[in-house]
C-alpha cells in the first residue's frame, strides 16, 4: 500500500470525483469497485484511522467509518486480538477529541461504530464500555455525547438485528436490564437539575387569566393540592444548551420505555419530571414571545421548546401503550392520567384572550398529534382499568375530550378524535352487553355526554352550522378506499351517530328527525317556485343569496338522508314493535319525498346556477331513494306482521315507492339517479317480495320497457340490475305463503317469456352464423366473455344443466385446450389468453367440488390437463399468471375427492384398529405434492402463502401429514424446504406461518424428527463446522409443544445464519479447531 498521506489525497480526489455531477455512471461503478477492494484488504482499518484523524472531507470520513462498520459486523471474529484492542482504544479517543467539531451525522456514525464493538465484546473484552458511557453522561462537558451513546446503545443492543446468536441477544438484554435503574436515575437527575436551575431564575410571569387554574375539576383530578400547585409553576426559560440536553435525555427515555417492562424503576419523581416537560408543548406564551420579539432566534427557540413537549409526550405514550400493567404500577398510572388531564384542561381552557380553537392552533401540530395518540391509548387500553377508581372523574374527562375534539384546527385531527369517541362508544356497548343488569345505571351516567356528542357531530356535517370548514373538503379526488375526503368525513361522522343510536335510540331519533324535517320542508316547498318556460320547467330562484342558502340546505338534506338510512338497522328485529311508529314516520316521509322528486322532475329542471344546484337536486333525489332502500328489511318485517290482517298501509307504501321508481328507469335520466332507482327496485323485488308486486302497473311498465327491443337500451349496469329485479320477482318464493299458493306454473311461463325476450337478438345470431368451422382464437375477448358466461352457468345451474350437456361442454373445452394452444395463451404475460385459461381452471374448480358421482369420471382428465399440460408451461416461469388458479384447482381436487386417492372403508379401519387406507392413483398424488413442494422454492410470496394454507387445510381436514405415503416419502423433504426458506429469509413476512406448518409436520413423527431428520439437516448444512453443528443440535431442545418448538426453530435459523457470518469473516486459511 502507498503511504498514508498519499492514500488520503487519492481517496479525497476519488470521493470528490464520485459525487461530482459530471461523473458518468460507468466511472462511478469503477470507483465503487476500487473502494470495495480497498475495504476488503487486511489492515485497511489502519489507513481509515489515519484518514479519520487527518481529513475534513465528510465523504472520506463516512467511507472510513463504513469500513470500520463492515469490519466489526462481518469480520470481527477474524481480527487479531491485538488489533481489536487498538481499535477499541483509538475510536473512543478520536470521538472524545473531535466530537464538538465533527458534523453531527459523522459523530453519530462514529458513536454507532463504537456501540457495534460493545455489542460484540461487552463485557468480556470491553469491560468498561458501559461505565464509559455513564461517565460521559455525568461529566457536564460531555453530557450530550454520553446521551447520544446511551440512545444508540439502547437501539442497537436491546433489540439487535440478526447478526448475533440468540444466546448473545439474551445476554445483552439481561446486561442492559441490570443497568436500567442507574440509567433512569441519571436521566431523572439531569432533567430535574436543569428544570430546578432555571425555575429559580425564571422571571415571575405577568398576572394572566390562566393563573388560578386549580378549579374544581383540577382538584378532583389531582388529589393533592401540592401536585396542582407544582404543575402551576411558570415554565422556565431554558438556554439552547439546556434545551439540547433535555431533548436528548427525553429521546433516550422514549427509546428505553419502548422495551423495558413497567416496574418501580420508573419512579414517581421521573414521571412528574416528564410531565413538567410535557407542559412545554401547551405553553402558548413561548410562541407569542418569539413573535413579539420578532427575531428568528426566538422563533427557533419557541419551536425547540415545543419539541420538548412533543418528546415528553412520546415518553408518556410509550408507557401508555403497554397493556400489561403490574399491580404495583397501577397507582403510578393513575397519577399519569391525572397529570395528563391537567394538561388537557390547560389546553382546552377558554378565557377572554383565547378561544379554545385559537389556543390549539397556536400549539405545535406534532404536539397535538401526540396528545391525541395519548387519548386514544387511554380509551382503548386503560379506560376499563381506570373507570373503577372512584377518584377518577370519567364524565369530566369526557367533557374535556368533547372540547378538545370539536376545537381541532385540522380535519385530520378531528377524524382522529372521532376515532377515539368510536372506541369509547364500542367500550360502552360491550360493557352494557356484559352487564345487562346495570344497563340503566351505566347509560344514566353517560347520557348527557352522548346526547351532546350526537348533537355536535350532526351540526358538524351541516353547512348550516359549519359551512366554512365543509367547503374546504375535497369532494372529487378519490383516496385508496375509493372515497373522497368529504365522503370519508360524512361516513366517519355517521358511524358515531349510529353508535349513539344503538345506545340511546329514542334520544338519537328525537335529535335527528326534527333536523331532517326542517330541510325536507325547504325541499318540498320548491314546487311553488317551479314555473313553465318555453324549453321546459325552470326553478324561479335567482337571487345569489337565495341560491347559496338553497345549495346549503340541499347539501344538508342529502347528508341527513344518509344519516337516516344508516340508522335503519336499529328499527328491525326484536325492537320492531317498540320503535314501529318512529320507523313508519321515516318511511312515509321517504316515500313522499321520492315520489315528489320523480313527479315534478327536479332532476331535469333549469336553475339559475346549473353547475351547483342541478347536481344538488339530483343528489338529494338519489339519496332519498338510497335511504328508502336501507329500510327494505324493515318493510319486509312490516309485511310479515300485517299481510293477514290489514295490509292496506303497506300496499300503499310499496305502490307509491314503485310509482317514484318507474319514471326514473330511462336512458334519459342521469346515471347516479338511475342506478339509485334500480338498486331500490332490486331490494323491493329481493328482500321485501310482496305477492302483489307483479300486478302493480308500474312493475308491468318496467317489464314492457325492458322487453321492448325498440326502446333505447339502458346503460349496462342499470340494465343488469333491472333484469335481476324482474327475474327475482318471478323466481323468489313469496314470503308468508305456503308452497301450494306460490303459483309456480304461471310464474314459470312468465319467466320463460322474459328470458326469451331478453335473449332474442342473441339467439338470432345462430341462424346468421354460417361461418366455416375455425380454430378458436384464444386471444379473442369474445372467448373471455364466453368463459365468464360458462363459469357463471356452472356456479349457478350445474345441477339443472344435466349430466350429458355438462359432459359435452367440459369435453369440448378439454379438446380445445391443447398443449400448443395453452402454451400460446399463457406465454403472453397478463394477456387475455391468460385470463381465458384462468377462467377455464375456475370452471374445473366448480366441477371437481361437486359432491356425488356425476362428475367423477372427469377427474383423470382434469388431473392430466393440470399436471401434464398446464403445469410444465408455468412451473419455471416467474410470472404469477395462472399459478394461483392452477394450485387452487389441485387443492380442490384433493380436498373434495380424497377417496379418489385414499380408499377408506369403515370395516377395514375397525378390524385393523387404525385406518391405514389403500392408496390409489399414487403417481398422480405424488406429482401434485411435488408441484406444491416446487412452489415453495419460488419467490412469489402470495403463492407461497396460499399453498402453505392449502397443505395445512388438507392436514386439518384429511390428516394429510399422517398418511403413510406422505410420512414416509415426503414429510421431511417439506420440512427441509421450509427450514431452508427461513434460513434464506426469502419469505420473512410468513415466518410465523412457516414455523407453525413445520411444527405440524414434525409433530407427526417427533422421534424421527429429532433422531434422524435434525442430525441429517445439520450434517448437510454448509458454511458451519462440526463443533458449531453440535452446538446448534444441543440448543434445539426436544420440546413437543408448539410455542417452544417454533422458538427452537427460529433460534436454529438465527444461529445458523450467525455462524455462517462469523465463518465468512475469518481470514482465508484460518485453522478451526
CSV table of N, CA, C and O in Angstrom, one decimal, residues 898 902 915-919 922 925 958-971 1004:
chain,number,residue,atom,x,y,z
A,898,UNK,N,-61.0,-36.9,-2.0
A,898,UNK,CA,-59.9,-37.6,-1.2
A,898,UNK,C,-60.0,-39.1,-1.5
A,898,UNK,O,-58.9,-39.8,-1.6
A,902,UNK,N,-57.4,-42.2,-1.6
A,902,UNK,CA,-57.3,-43.0,-0.4
A,902,UNK,C,-58.7,-43.7,-0.2
A,902,UNK,O,-59.6,-43.1,0.3
A,915,UNK,N,-56.8,-46.7,10.7
A,915,UNK,CA,-57.2,-46.6,9.3
A,915,UNK,C,-56.0,-46.4,8.4
A,915,UNK,O,-55.6,-45.3,8.2
A,916,UNK,N,-55.4,-47.5,8.0
A,916,UNK,CA,-54.3,-47.4,7.0
A,916,UNK,C,-54.9,-47.7,5.7
A,916,UNK,O,-55.0,-48.8,5.3
A,917,UNK,N,-55.3,-46.6,5.0
A,917,UNK,CA,-56.0,-46.8,3.7
A,917,UNK,C,-55.2,-47.4,2.6
A,917,UNK,O,-54.0,-47.3,2.6
A,918,UNK,N,-56.0,-48.0,1.6
A,918,UNK,CA,-55.3,-48.4,0.4
A,918,UNK,C,-55.1,-47.2,-0.4
A,918,UNK,O,-55.9,-46.3,-0.4
A,919,UNK,N,-54.0,-47.1,-1.1
A,919,UNK,CA,-53.7,-45.9,-1.9
A,919,UNK,C,-54.0,-46.2,-3.3
A,919,UNK,O,-53.6,-47.3,-3.9
A,922,UNK,N,-51.5,-43.4,-7.1
A,922,UNK,CA,-50.4,-42.9,-6.3
A,922,UNK,C,-49.5,-41.9,-7.1
A,922,UNK,O,-49.0,-40.9,-6.6
A,925,UNK,N,-51.0,-38.5,-7.2
A,925,UNK,CA,-50.9,-37.8,-5.9
A,925,UNK,C,-49.5,-37.3,-5.7
A,925,UNK,O,-49.3,-36.1,-5.3
A,958,UNK,N,-58.1,-33.7,6.4
A,958,UNK,CA,-57.9,-35.1,5.9
A,958,UNK,C,-56.7,-35.8,6.5
A,958,UNK,O,-56.4,-36.8,6.1
A,959,UNK,N,-56.0,-35.1,7.5
A,959,UNK,CA,-54.8,-35.7,8.1
A,959,UNK,C,-53.8,-36.0,7.0
A,959,UNK,O,-53.2,-37.1,7.0
A,960,UNK,N,-53.5,-35.1,6.1
A,960,UNK,CA,-52.6,-35.3,5.0
A,960,UNK,C,-51.2,-35.8,5.6
A,960,UNK,O,-50.6,-36.7,5.0
A,961,UNK,N,-50.7,-35.0,6.6
A,961,UNK,CA,-49.3,-35.3,7.0
A,961,UNK,C,-49.2,-36.7,7.6
A,961,UNK,O,-48.1,-37.3,7.8
A,962,UNK,N,-50.3,-37.3,8.1
A,962,UNK,CA,-50.3,-38.6,8.7
A,962,UNK,C,-50.3,-39.8,7.7
A,962,UNK,O,-50.1,-40.9,8.1
A,963,UNK,N,-50.7,-39.5,6.5
A,963,UNK,CA,-50.8,-40.6,5.5
A,963,UNK,C,-49.5,-41.2,5.3
A,963,UNK,O,-48.5,-40.5,5.2
A,964,UNK,N,-49.5,-42.5,5.1
A,964,UNK,CA,-48.2,-43.3,5.0
A,964,UNK,C,-47.3,-42.7,3.9
A,964,UNK,O,-46.1,-42.5,4.1
A,965,UNK,N,-47.9,-42.5,2.7
A,965,UNK,CA,-47.1,-42.1,1.6
A,965,UNK,C,-46.4,-40.7,1.9
A,965,UNK,O,-45.3,-40.5,1.5
A,966,UNK,N,-47.2,-39.8,2.5
A,966,UNK,CA,-46.6,-38.5,2.8
A,966,UNK,C,-45.6,-38.7,3.9
A,966,UNK,O,-44.5,-38.1,3.8
A,967,UNK,N,-45.9,-39.5,5.0
A,967,UNK,CA,-45.0,-39.6,6.1
A,967,UNK,C,-43.7,-40.2,5.7
A,967,UNK,O,-42.6,-39.8,6.2
A,968,UNK,N,-43.7,-41.2,4.9
A,968,UNK,CA,-42.5,-41.9,4.6
A,968,UNK,C,-41.7,-41.4,3.5
A,968,UNK,O,-40.5,-41.5,3.5
A,969,UNK,N,-42.3,-40.7,2.5
A,969,UNK,CA,-41.5,-40.2,1.3
A,969,UNK,C,-41.4,-38.7,1.2
A,969,UNK,O,-40.6,-38.2,0.5
A,970,UNK,N,-42.3,-38.0,1.9
A,970,UNK,CA,-42.3,-36.5,1.6
A,970,UNK,C,-42.2,-35.6,2.8
A,970,UNK,O,-41.7,-34.5,2.7
A,971,UNK,N,-42.5,-36.2,4.0
A,971,UNK,CA,-42.7,-35.3,5.2
A,971,UNK,C,-41.4,-34.5,5.4
A,971,UNK,O,-41.4,-33.2,5.4
A,1004,UNK,N,-46.0,-35.1,13.5
A,1004,UNK,CA,-46.5,-36.4,13.1
A,1004,UNK,C,-45.5,-37.5,13.5
A,1004,UNK,O,-45.9,-38.6,13.8
